[in-house]
Coordinates of C-alpha atoms and ligand atoms in Angstrom, one line a residue:
M1 CA 0.0 0.0 0.0
Q2 CA 1.2 3.5 -0.8
Q3 CA 1.7 6.1 1.8
F4 CA -1.3 8.4 2.0
G5 CA 0.7 11.5 1.4
S6 CA 2.4 10.1 -1.7
L7 CA -1.0 9.0 -3.0
L8 CA -2.2 12.5 -2.7
S9 CA 1.0 13.8 -4.3
E10 CA 0.4 11.3 -7.2
E11 CA -3.0 12.8 -7.7
A12 CA -1.6 16.3 -7.8
G13 CA 1.2 15.2 -10.1
R14 CA -1.4 13.9 -12.6
A15 CA -3.1 17.2 -12.4
F16 CA 0.1 19.1 -13.1
A17 CA 0.8 16.8 -16.0
A18 CA -2.7 17.2 -17.4
A19 CA -2.2 21.0 -17.3
G20 CA 1.1 20.6 -19.2
Y21 CA 3.5 20.9 -16.3
D22 CA 6.2 18.7 -14.7
P23 CA 4.3 16.2 -12.5
S24 CA 7.1 16.2 -9.9
L25 CA 5.8 19.7 -8.9
G26 CA 2.7 18.0 -7.4
K27 CA 4.0 17.5 -3.9
V28 CA 1.2 17.5 -1.4
Q29 CA 2.0 18.0 2.3
V30 CA 0.0 18.3 5.5
S31 CA -1.1 21.9 5.8
A32 CA 1.0 24.3 7.8
R33 CA -2.2 26.2 8.4
P34 CA -4.7 23.6 9.6
D35 CA -7.2 26.4 10.2
L36 CA -7.3 27.0 6.4
C37 CA -7.0 23.6 4.9
E38 CA -5.9 20.0 5.4
Y39 CA -3.2 19.7 2.8
Q40 CA -1.4 22.1 0.6
C41 CA 0.6 22.0 -2.6
N42 CA 3.2 24.7 -3.4
G43 CA 4.2 23.3 -6.7
A44 CA 2.9 26.2 -8.7
M45 CA 5.3 28.5 -6.8
A46 CA 8.2 26.3 -7.8
G47 CA 6.9 26.0 -11.4
A48 CA 6.7 29.7 -11.9
K49 CA 10.4 30.1 -12.5
Q50 CA 10.6 27.0 -14.7
Y51 CA 7.7 28.1 -16.9
H52 CA 8.1 31.9 -16.7
K53 CA 4.5 32.2 -15.7
A54 CA 2.7 33.7 -12.7
P55 CA 2.3 31.1 -10.0
A56 CA -1.4 31.9 -9.6
V57 CA -2.0 31.1 -13.3
I58 CA -0.3 27.7 -13.0
A59 CA -2.2 27.0 -9.8
G60 CA -5.5 27.9 -11.5
E61 CA -4.9 25.6 -14.4
V62 CA -3.8 22.7 -12.1
A63 CA -6.7 23.3 -9.7
A64 CA -9.2 22.8 -12.6
F65 CA -7.9 19.2 -13.0
L66 CA -7.6 18.6 -9.2
E67 CA -11.2 19.3 -8.8
K68 CA -12.0 16.5 -11.1
S69 CA -9.6 14.0 -9.5
G70 CA -11.9 12.6 -6.9
A71 CA -9.3 12.7 -4.2
F72 CA -10.1 16.2 -3.1
S73 CA -13.4 17.7 -1.9
E74 CA -12.1 21.2 -1.8
V75 CA -9.4 22.9 -4.0
T76 CA -8.7 26.6 -3.4
V77 CA -6.1 28.7 -5.1
V78 CA -4.7 31.3 -2.7
N79 CA -2.4 34.2 -3.7
P80 CA 0.3 34.2 -4.8
G81 CA -0.1 30.6 -6.0
F82 CA -0.7 28.2 -3.2
I83 CA -3.2 25.4 -3.7
N84 CA -5.1 24.6 -0.5
L85 CA -6.7 21.2 -0.4
C86 CA -9.2 19.2 1.6
V87 CA -9.3 15.4 1.0
D88 CA -12.4 13.8 -0.2
E89 CA -14.2 11.9 2.6
E90 CA -15.0 8.9 0.4
F91 CA -11.4 8.7 -0.8
L92 CA -10.1 8.9 2.8
K93 CA -12.6 6.2 3.9
N94 CA -11.5 3.9 1.2
Y95 CA -7.9 4.3 2.2
L96 CA -8.7 3.4 5.8
S97 CA -10.7 0.4 4.8
E98 CA -7.8 -0.9 2.8
M99 CA -5.4 -0.2 5.7
A100 CA -7.7 -2.2 8.0
G101 CA -7.4 -5.2 5.8
T102 CA -3.7 -5.0 5.0
E103 CA -0.7 -6.5 6.8
R104 CA 1.1 -3.9 8.9
F105 CA -1.8 -1.5 8.1
G106 CA -0.1 -0.8 4.8
A107 CA 3.3 0.2 6.2
A108 CA 6.0 -0.8 3.6
G109 CA 7.8 -4.0 4.4
A110 CA 11.4 -4.6 3.6
K111 CA 11.9 -5.5 -0.1
N112 CA 15.3 -7.1 0.5
P113 CA 15.3 -7.9 4.2
K114 CA 18.6 -7.0 5.9
T115 CA 20.4 -8.8 8.7
V116 CA 21.1 -6.5 11.5
V117 CA 23.0 -7.1 14.8
L118 CA 21.8 -4.8 17.5
D119 CA 24.1 -4.4 20.4
Y120 CA 22.3 -2.9 23.4
G121 CA 21.8 -3.3 27.1
G122 CA 25.5 -3.7 27.8
P123 CA 25.2 -4.4 31.6
N124 CA 28.3 -5.2 33.6
V125 CA 28.6 -8.4 35.5
A126 CA 28.9 -8.1 39.3
K127 CA 27.8 -4.5 39.1
P128 CA 24.1 -3.6 39.7
L129 CA 22.1 -2.4 36.8
H130 CA 21.7 1.4 37.2
V131 CA 19.8 4.0 35.4
G132 CA 22.5 4.4 32.7
H133 CA 21.6 0.9 31.5
L134 CA 17.9 1.7 31.5
R135 CA 18.2 3.9 28.4
S136 CA 20.2 1.4 26.4
A137 CA 17.7 -1.3 27.2
V138 CA 14.6 0.8 26.6
I139 CA 15.8 2.5 23.4
G140 CA 17.5 -0.6 22.1
E141 CA 14.4 -2.8 22.6
A142 CA 12.2 -0.2 20.7
I143 CA 14.7 0.0 17.9
K144 CA 14.8 -3.8 17.6
R145 CA 11.1 -3.9 17.3
I146 CA 11.0 -1.0 14.8
I147 CA 13.4 -2.9 12.6
R148 CA 11.6 -6.2 13.0
F149 CA 8.2 -4.6 12.2
H150 CA 9.8 -3.4 8.9
G151 CA 10.6 -7.0 8.1
D152 CA 14.4 -7.2 8.6
K153 CA 16.1 -9.9 10.6
V154 CA 17.5 -8.5 13.9
I155 CA 19.8 -10.3 16.3
G156 CA 19.7 -8.5 19.7
D157 CA 23.0 -9.1 21.6
I158 CA 23.3 -7.9 25.2
H159 CA 27.1 -7.7 25.0
M160 CA 27.8 -7.9 28.8
G161 CA 30.9 -6.5 30.3
D162 CA 32.1 -9.8 31.7
W163 CA 35.8 -9.5 31.2
G164 CA 38.7 -7.3 32.2
L165 CA 39.7 -5.5 35.4
Q166 CA 36.2 -5.5 36.9
M167 CA 36.4 -9.3 37.1
G168 CA 39.9 -9.3 38.4
L169 CA 38.9 -6.9 41.2
V170 CA 36.0 -9.1 42.3
I171 CA 38.2 -12.2 42.3
T172 CA 40.9 -10.4 44.2
E173 CA 38.5 -9.3 46.9
L174 CA 37.0 -12.8 47.2
R175 CA 40.5 -14.1 47.6
H176 CA 41.1 -11.7 50.5
R177 CA 37.9 -12.6 52.2
Y178 CA 37.7 -16.3 51.6
P179 CA 41.3 -17.6 51.1
E180 CA 40.2 -21.1 52.1
L181 CA 38.0 -21.6 49.0
P182 CA 39.3 -24.3 46.6
Y183 CA 39.4 -21.8 43.7
F184 CA 42.4 -20.2 45.3
D185 CA 44.2 -23.5 46.0
D186 CA 46.6 -24.1 43.2
A187 CA 47.1 -27.7 44.3
F188 CA 43.4 -28.4 44.1
E189 CA 42.6 -30.9 41.3
G190 CA 39.1 -32.0 42.2
E191 CA 35.8 -30.7 41.0
Y192 CA 34.7 -27.3 42.2
P193 CA 31.5 -26.9 44.1
K194 CA 28.3 -26.5 42.0
E195 CA 27.0 -23.7 44.3
A196 CA 28.3 -20.2 43.9
P197 CA 30.3 -19.1 47.0
V198 CA 28.7 -15.6 46.9
T199 CA 25.3 -14.1 46.3
V200 CA 24.4 -11.3 43.9
S201 CA 23.9 -8.8 46.7
E202 CA 27.4 -9.7 48.1
L203 CA 28.8 -9.2 44.6
E204 CA 27.2 -5.8 44.3
E205 CA 28.8 -4.8 47.6
I206 CA 32.2 -6.3 46.7
Y207 CA 32.7 -4.6 43.4
P208 CA 32.5 -1.0 44.5
F209 CA 34.5 -1.9 47.6
A210 CA 37.3 -3.5 45.6
S211 CA 37.2 -0.7 43.0
A212 CA 37.6 2.0 45.7
K213 CA 40.4 0.0 47.4
S214 CA 42.3 -0.4 44.2
K215 CA 42.4 3.3 43.8
E216 CA 44.1 3.8 47.2
D217 CA 46.2 0.7 47.5
A218 CA 48.8 0.3 44.7
D219 CA 49.6 -3.3 45.8
Y220 CA 46.0 -4.3 45.7
Y221 CA 45.6 -2.8 42.2
A222 CA 48.7 -4.7 41.0
E223 CA 47.2 -7.9 42.4
A224 CA 43.9 -7.2 40.7
M225 CA 45.7 -6.6 37.4
E226 CA 47.6 -9.9 37.8
N227 CA 44.5 -11.8 38.7
T228 CA 42.7 -10.3 35.6
H229 CA 45.6 -11.6 33.5
L230 CA 45.5 -15.0 35.1
L231 CA 41.7 -15.3 34.5
Q232 CA 42.2 -14.3 30.8
E233 CA 45.0 -16.8 30.5
G234 CA 42.6 -19.5 31.7
K235 CA 43.7 -20.3 35.3
R236 CA 41.4 -23.1 36.2
G237 CA 40.2 -22.0 39.6
Y238 CA 39.6 -18.4 38.5
R239 CA 37.6 -19.6 35.4
A240 CA 35.4 -21.7 37.7
L241 CA 34.8 -18.8 40.1
W242 CA 34.2 -16.5 37.2
E243 CA 31.5 -18.8 35.8
H244 CA 29.7 -18.7 39.2
I245 CA 29.8 -14.9 39.2
I246 CA 28.5 -14.8 35.6
N247 CA 25.7 -17.2 36.4
A248 CA 24.6 -15.4 39.5
S249 CA 24.7 -12.1 37.7
V250 CA 22.9 -13.2 34.6
T251 CA 20.0 -14.7 36.6
D252 CA 19.7 -11.3 38.3
M253 CA 19.9 -9.4 35.0
K254 CA 17.3 -11.6 33.4
R255 CA 14.9 -10.9 36.2
N256 CA 15.4 -7.1 35.8
Y257 CA 15.1 -7.2 32.0
D258 CA 12.0 -9.3 32.3
H259 CA 10.4 -6.6 34.3
L260 CA 11.2 -4.2 31.6
D261 CA 9.9 -6.5 28.9
V262 CA 13.3 -6.4 27.3
S263 CA 14.8 -9.6 25.8
F264 CA 17.9 -10.6 24.0
D265 CA 18.6 -13.2 21.4
L266 CA 22.2 -13.5 22.4
W267 CA 23.7 -13.3 25.9
N268 CA 27.3 -12.9 24.7
G269 CA 29.8 -10.8 26.4
E270 CA 33.3 -9.4 26.1
S271 CA 34.7 -12.7 27.2
T272 CA 33.0 -14.5 24.2
V273 CA 35.7 -13.3 21.9
N274 CA 38.8 -13.7 24.1
D275 CA 40.1 -16.6 22.2
I276 CA 40.0 -14.9 18.8
I277 CA 41.9 -11.8 19.8
P278 CA 45.4 -13.2 19.2
E279 CA 44.7 -14.2 15.7
M280 CA 42.9 -10.9 14.9
V281 CA 45.9 -8.9 16.3
R282 CA 48.3 -11.0 14.3
G283 CA 46.5 -10.2 11.1
M284 CA 46.4 -6.5 11.9
R285 CA 50.1 -6.5 12.6
E286 CA 51.0 -8.5 9.5
S287 CA 49.1 -6.2 7.3
G288 CA 51.3 -3.4 8.6
I289 CA 48.2 -1.3 9.5
A290 CA 48.6 -1.8 13.2
Y291 CA 52.0 -0.7 14.5
E292 CA 53.9 -0.2 17.7
S293 CA 53.9 3.2 19.3
D294 CA 55.5 3.8 22.7
G295 CA 55.2 0.0 23.2
A296 CA 51.5 -0.1 22.5
L297 CA 49.9 -1.5 19.3
V298 CA 47.8 1.1 17.5
V299 CA 46.0 1.8 14.3
D300 CA 45.8 5.3 12.8
V301 CA 42.2 6.3 12.2
A302 CA 42.4 10.0 11.6
K303 CA 41.1 11.4 8.3
P304 CA 42.1 14.7 6.7
E305 CA 38.5 15.9 6.7
D306 CA 38.2 15.5 10.5
A307 CA 37.2 18.7 12.2
K308 CA 38.6 17.4 15.5
E309 CA 41.6 15.3 15.8
I310 CA 40.8 11.6 16.2
P311 CA 43.6 9.8 18.2
P312 CA 44.9 6.4 17.0
C313 CA 42.8 3.4 18.0
M314 CA 44.7 1.4 20.6
I315 CA 44.7 -2.3 20.1
L316 CA 47.0 -3.6 22.8
K317 CA 48.4 -1.7 25.8
S318 CA 52.2 -1.7 26.3
D319 CA 51.9 -4.6 28.7
G320 CA 50.1 -6.6 26.0
A321 CA 46.7 -6.4 27.7
A322 CA 43.5 -6.2 25.6
L323 CA 41.2 -3.2 26.0
Y324 CA 37.6 -2.2 25.5
T325 CA 38.4 -1.4 21.8
T326 CA 40.1 -4.8 21.4
T327 CA 37.1 -6.8 22.5
D328 CA 34.8 -4.6 20.4
L329 CA 36.9 -5.2 17.3
A330 CA 37.1 -8.9 18.0
T331 CA 33.3 -8.9 18.5
I332 CA 32.9 -7.4 15.0
V333 CA 35.1 -10.2 13.6
D334 CA 32.9 -12.8 15.4
R335 CA 29.6 -11.2 14.3
E336 CA 30.9 -11.0 10.7
K337 CA 31.8 -14.7 10.7
R338 CA 28.6 -15.9 12.3
F339 CA 25.9 -13.6 10.8
S340 CA 27.6 -11.7 8.0
P341 CA 25.3 -8.8 8.9
D342 CA 24.4 -5.9 6.6
E343 CA 24.5 -3.6 9.6
I344 CA 25.7 -3.5 13.2
I345 CA 24.0 -1.0 15.5
Y346 CA 25.2 -0.1 19.0
V347 CA 23.1 1.7 21.5
T348 CA 25.1 3.3 24.2
D349 CA 25.6 6.6 26.1
K350 CA 26.8 9.2 23.6
R351 CA 29.9 9.7 25.7
Q352 CA 31.2 6.6 23.9
E353 CA 31.0 8.3 20.6
L354 CA 34.8 8.6 20.1
H355 CA 35.3 5.0 21.1
F356 CA 33.0 3.8 18.4
K357 CA 34.3 6.1 15.8
Q358 CA 37.8 4.7 16.4
V359 CA 36.5 1.1 16.5
F360 CA 34.5 1.5 13.3
R361 CA 37.3 3.1 11.4
A362 CA 39.9 0.6 12.6
A363 CA 37.5 -2.3 11.6
E364 CA 37.0 -0.9 8.1
K365 CA 40.7 -0.1 7.6
C366 CA 41.8 -3.5 8.7
G367 CA 39.1 -5.2 6.7
L368 CA 37.4 -6.9 9.7
V369 CA 34.1 -6.2 8.0
K370 CA 33.2 -6.8 4.4
P371 CA 32.9 -3.6 2.3
G372 CA 29.5 -2.1 2.6
T373 CA 28.7 -3.3 6.1
K374 CA 27.2 -0.4 7.9
L375 CA 28.5 0.3 11.4
C376 CA 26.3 2.6 13.3
H377 CA 26.4 4.1 16.8
I378 CA 23.2 5.5 18.4
G379 CA 24.4 7.6 21.3
F380 CA 21.8 8.7 23.9
G381 CA 21.9 11.6 26.3
T382 CA 21.9 11.6 30.0
M383 CA 18.9 11.0 32.2
N384 CA 18.8 14.0 34.6
G385 CA 17.0 14.7 37.8
R386 CA 14.8 17.6 38.3
D387 CA 17.8 19.7 39.3
G388 CA 19.1 19.2 35.7
K389 CA 22.1 17.1 37.0
P390 CA 22.6 13.4 36.3
F391 CA 19.9 11.4 38.1
K392 CA 21.0 10.3 41.6
T393 CA 19.5 8.9 44.7
R394 CA 18.5 11.3 47.5
E395 CA 21.8 10.5 49.1
G396 CA 23.7 11.4 46.0
G397 CA 24.6 7.9 45.0
V398 CA 24.0 6.0 41.7
M399 CA 20.4 5.0 41.5
R400 CA 19.8 1.3 41.1
L401 CA 17.5 0.4 38.3
E402 CA 15.4 -1.7 40.7
T403 CA 14.9 1.2 43.0
L404 CA 13.9 3.5 40.2
I405 CA 11.3 1.0 38.9
K406 CA 9.9 0.5 42.4
D407 CA 9.6 4.2 42.9
I408 CA 7.6 4.7 39.7
N409 CA 5.5 1.6 40.5
D410 CA 4.6 3.0 43.9
E411 CA 3.7 6.3 42.5
M412 CA 1.5 4.7 39.9
R413 CA -0.1 2.5 42.5
R414 CA -1.1 5.5 44.5
K415 CA -2.8 7.0 41.4
I416 CA -4.8 3.9 40.4
Q417 CA -7.9 4.0 42.5
T418 CA -9.4 0.8 43.6
N419 CA -13.0 0.9 42.8
P420 CA -15.7 -1.9 43.1
D421 CA -14.7 -3.3 39.7
I422 CA -11.0 -3.6 40.5
T423 CA -9.6 -5.7 43.3
E424 CA -6.4 -4.8 45.1
K425 CA -4.5 -7.5 43.3
E426 CA -5.7 -6.3 39.9
A427 CA -4.8 -2.8 40.8
D428 CA -1.3 -3.9 41.6
A429 CA -0.9 -5.6 38.3
I430 CA -2.4 -2.6 36.4
A431 CA -0.1 -0.2 38.3
S432 CA 3.0 -2.0 37.2
Q433 CA 1.8 -2.3 33.6
V434 CA 1.0 1.5 33.5
A435 CA 4.2 2.3 35.4
L436 CA 6.2 0.5 32.7
A437 CA 4.5 2.6 30.0
A438 CA 5.2 5.8 32.1
L439 CA 8.9 4.9 32.3
K440 CA 9.4 3.8 28.7
Y441 CA 7.3 6.6 27.2
G442 CA 9.0 9.2 29.4
D443 CA 12.3 8.1 27.9
L444 CA 11.3 7.3 24.3
S445 CA 9.3 10.4 23.7
N446 CA 12.5 12.4 23.7
Q447 CA 14.9 12.3 20.8
A448 CA 17.5 9.7 22.0
S449 CA 20.5 11.9 21.7
K450 CA 19.1 14.6 24.0
D451 CA 19.4 14.7 27.7
Y452 CA 16.1 14.6 29.5
V453 CA 14.6 15.1 33.0
F454 CA 13.2 12.1 34.7
D455 CA 10.2 13.5 36.4
I456 CA 8.0 10.9 38.1
D457 CA 5.1 13.3 38.7
R458 CA 5.0 14.2 35.0
F459 CA 5.6 10.7 33.7
T460 CA 2.9 9.1 35.7
S461 CA 0.3 11.8 34.9
F462 CA -2.8 10.8 33.0
E463 CA -2.8 14.1 31.2
G464 CA -0.4 15.4 28.7
N465 CA 2.2 13.7 26.6
T466 CA 2.7 10.7 28.8
G467 CA 2.5 6.9 28.6
P468 CA -0.5 6.7 31.0
Y469 CA -2.4 9.2 28.8
I470 CA -2.0 7.0 25.8
L471 CA -3.1 3.9 27.8
Y472 CA -6.0 5.8 29.3
T473 CA -7.1 6.6 25.7
M474 CA -6.8 2.9 24.7
V475 CA -8.7 1.7 27.8
R476 CA -11.5 4.2 26.9
I477 CA -11.7 2.8 23.4
K478 CA -11.7 -0.8 24.8
S479 CA -14.5 0.0 27.1
I480 CA -16.7 1.5 24.4
L481 CA -16.1 -1.5 22.2
A482 CA -16.9 -3.9 25.0
R483 CA -20.1 -2.1 25.7
Y484 CA -21.0 -2.1 22.0
R485 CA -20.4 -5.8 21.9
A486 CA -22.6 -6.3 24.9
Q487 CA -25.3 -4.0 23.6
E488 CA -25.5 -5.2 20.0
G489 CA -24.0 -8.6 20.2
K490 CA -21.9 -7.8 17.1
D491 CA -18.2 -8.1 16.6
P492 CA -16.8 -4.6 16.1
A493 CA -14.0 -6.0 13.8
S494 CA -16.6 -7.1 11.3
L495 CA -17.9 -3.5 10.6
D496 CA -16.9 -1.0 7.9
I497 CA -15.8 2.5 8.3
R498 CA -18.0 5.2 6.8
P499 CA -17.0 8.5 5.3
A500 CA -16.4 11.2 7.9
R501 CA -19.2 13.6 8.7
S502 CA -17.5 15.9 11.2
T503 CA -14.2 17.7 11.3
A504 CA -13.2 15.8 14.4
E505 CA -14.0 12.5 12.9
K506 CA -12.1 13.4 9.7
N507 CA -9.1 14.6 11.7
L508 CA -9.0 11.3 13.4
M509 CA -9.2 9.5 10.1
R510 CA -6.5 11.6 8.6
S511 CA -4.3 10.9 11.6
I512 CA -4.7 7.2 11.1
A513 CA -3.9 7.5 7.4
G514 CA -0.5 8.9 8.3
F515 CA 0.6 5.7 10.0
S516 CA 2.7 4.1 7.3
Q517 CA 4.7 7.3 6.7
V518 CA 5.5 7.6 10.5
M519 CA 6.6 3.9 10.6
D520 CA 8.8 4.4 7.6
N521 CA 10.4 7.5 9.0
A522 CA 10.9 5.9 12.4
Y523 CA 12.7 3.0 10.6
E524 CA 14.8 5.3 8.4
D525 CA 16.0 7.3 11.4
L526 CA 15.8 4.5 14.0
A527 CA 13.8 7.0 16.0
P528 CA 11.2 5.7 18.5
H529 CA 10.3 9.3 19.4
R530 CA 8.5 9.7 16.1
I531 CA 6.2 6.9 17.0
C532 CA 5.5 8.6 20.4
A533 CA 4.7 11.9 18.8
Y534 CA 2.4 10.1 16.4
I535 CA 0.4 8.2 19.0
Y536 CA 0.1 11.3 21.1
E537 CA -1.4 13.2 18.2
L538 CA -3.6 10.2 17.4
S539 CA -4.8 10.0 21.0
N540 CA -5.6 13.7 21.0
D541 CA -7.5 13.4 17.8
F542 CA -9.4 10.4 19.1
N543 CA -10.3 12.2 22.4
S544 CA -11.5 15.3 20.5
F545 CA -13.8 13.1 18.5
Y546 CA -14.9 11.2 21.5
H547 CA -15.8 14.4 23.5
E548 CA -18.1 15.7 20.8
T549 CA -19.7 12.4 19.7
R550 CA -22.2 10.3 21.6
I551 CA -21.2 7.0 20.1
L552 CA -23.2 4.4 21.9
S553 CA -26.4 6.3 22.2
E554 CA -26.4 7.1 18.4
E555 CA -29.7 6.1 16.9
D556 CA -28.6 5.9 13.3
S557 CA -27.1 2.4 13.3
D558 CA -25.2 3.0 10.1
R559 CA -23.4 5.9 11.6
K560 CA -22.8 4.0 14.8
E561 CA -21.3 1.0 13.0
G562 CA -19.0 3.3 11.1
W563 CA -17.7 4.9 14.3
I564 CA -17.2 1.5 16.0
A565 CA -15.2 0.4 13.0
L566 CA -13.1 3.5 13.2
L567 CA -12.5 3.0 17.0
C568 CA -11.4 -0.6 16.2
L569 CA -8.8 0.6 13.7
T570 CA -7.7 3.4 16.1
L571 CA -7.1 0.9 18.8
D572 CA -5.3 -1.6 16.5
I573 CA -3.0 1.1 15.4
L574 CA -2.3 2.3 19.0
E575 CA -1.8 -1.3 20.1
T576 CA 0.7 -1.9 17.3
C577 CA 2.6 1.3 18.1
I578 CA 2.9 0.7 21.8
G579 CA 3.9 -2.9 21.1
I580 CA 6.8 -1.6 19.1
L581 CA 7.7 0.9 21.8
G582 CA 7.8 -2.1 24.2
F583 CA 4.7 -1.8 26.5
S584 CA 1.1 -2.8 26.6
A585 CA -2.3 -1.5 27.7
P586 CA -4.5 -3.1 30.4
E587 CA -8.2 -3.8 29.9
K588 CA -9.2 -1.3 32.5
M589 CA -7.6 1.2 34.7
Ligands
LIG601 N1 29.4 -2.5 29.2 C1 29.5 -1.2 28.6 C2 29.2 -0.1 29.6 O1 28.6 -0.3 30.6 C3 28.5 -1.0 27.4 C4 28.8 -2.0 26.3 C5 28.3 -1.5 25.0 N2 28.5 -2.3 23.8 C6 29.7 -2.4 23.2 N3 29.8 -3.3 22.2 N4 30.7 -1.7 23.6 O2 29.5 1.0 29.3

């Protein structure tokens, strides 16, 4: 199905051609002056130069054909040569009926589906998930669903931080606390225990403790470095201990991501590629592209056109240790080999922009990806508190993700009134469902690259541009449909939309018609905020229609059926959109 806007443009293009002008002048767009008209075409203005004619003359000639096209109910030429348009009600209705019966409501599917690896989440083992990981998970999940909706194949990889110094620090501290454990006994040859020697909460206490200690105590730091090295070399006891730590951490992460309705196809981490690093490095060295500089191995990635200097990408430190860049490069090699993706997309804090620029350029220069593979970094801004500074706990510490989710749940629970139709238990479930929408919509409705203020009061409000407002609108539609079903005993999905008879009804219909264009734009730009903006507008249009229309008490059953069909489609579209954003609506609230 064609986008509604391009269908209108095609009609206008035909009118231009019929009047003897270039059909590409017939671009129709949504009116900048909705008080005057619904759509406008400024092609006559552009054509004036080309044809050395007054724009009003061209517009007049074209308008004569537009009036006959059947797509427009009103065509007005306005000085100096604008063409103002209102769409024909029957034409609009036909478009919506076709949408209702078409897969993806007519949004274009991928002609040649791509394979995309999406790297998001990025939590670190043994460290609690904090709000910084929230954005990557929420934005990444929405982007994954946008790409999937389009029809491409997406492999979502969590890419855990499960390697490197952080693991060495935890092992070092465990060794200090529990030296008697078999993992630290070099003579031990038996089987290690099945049970982990530590709990997740202990791990979460250990990591910051060890990290702080390593900064004050040089010997401790050296020990942690050495232990990191031993782990990476494959020391048996350390590997066994490391596996316990990973398992405990992963169980905890899965629980957290489940709450967020975020899921991954791959649970790989930095450690996954440890064994392929030596070969990759050898290749980079042999090609001469990687070279020694002050003992370290580096690749020059600067380009003459760079406005800011891009420092060389470091592959190995002078002590031979691998870095964050090294594991990211090796992960590219691994992904290339396993999936041969057309595109790899990373969703992280935008402060990692330079890192990814270096990694991408080094990967391309060293031929780690086939030519044409797109490497793309989506950097998001910081989530701030109401004071405009990065979001912290009241005590000024890093806010744990769990705490944040609990706070928003509690606030939502306060706002969901229990009434005779809703039991306490139902209210709890509804509150967490709506809270998730509040949290995700609060994040996704901002352009990802921008910082935003996390404001519980605003996010949980039922009014304004919020998740709960969207859900409230949907619940309203659901309840009307349920009452209609009970009243008439008819399935709303079997009814047909009728041509609009009021402005509010027509506005709602025009909003719906814009769906496929929004989805295509959201896919092109990997921009969930476009979908948020769309459903906010759609909800507003629905509510305006709802407030001036007495739907269920309408006596004319033909009209009533048309409205019910329209409500059905509105709900389906909203349902699809919030599903892509990664949340859902309750039956009542
Ligand atoms: N673990 C990293 C962090 O917490 C994020 C990982 C992002 N993905 C990647 N391939 N580098 O900052």
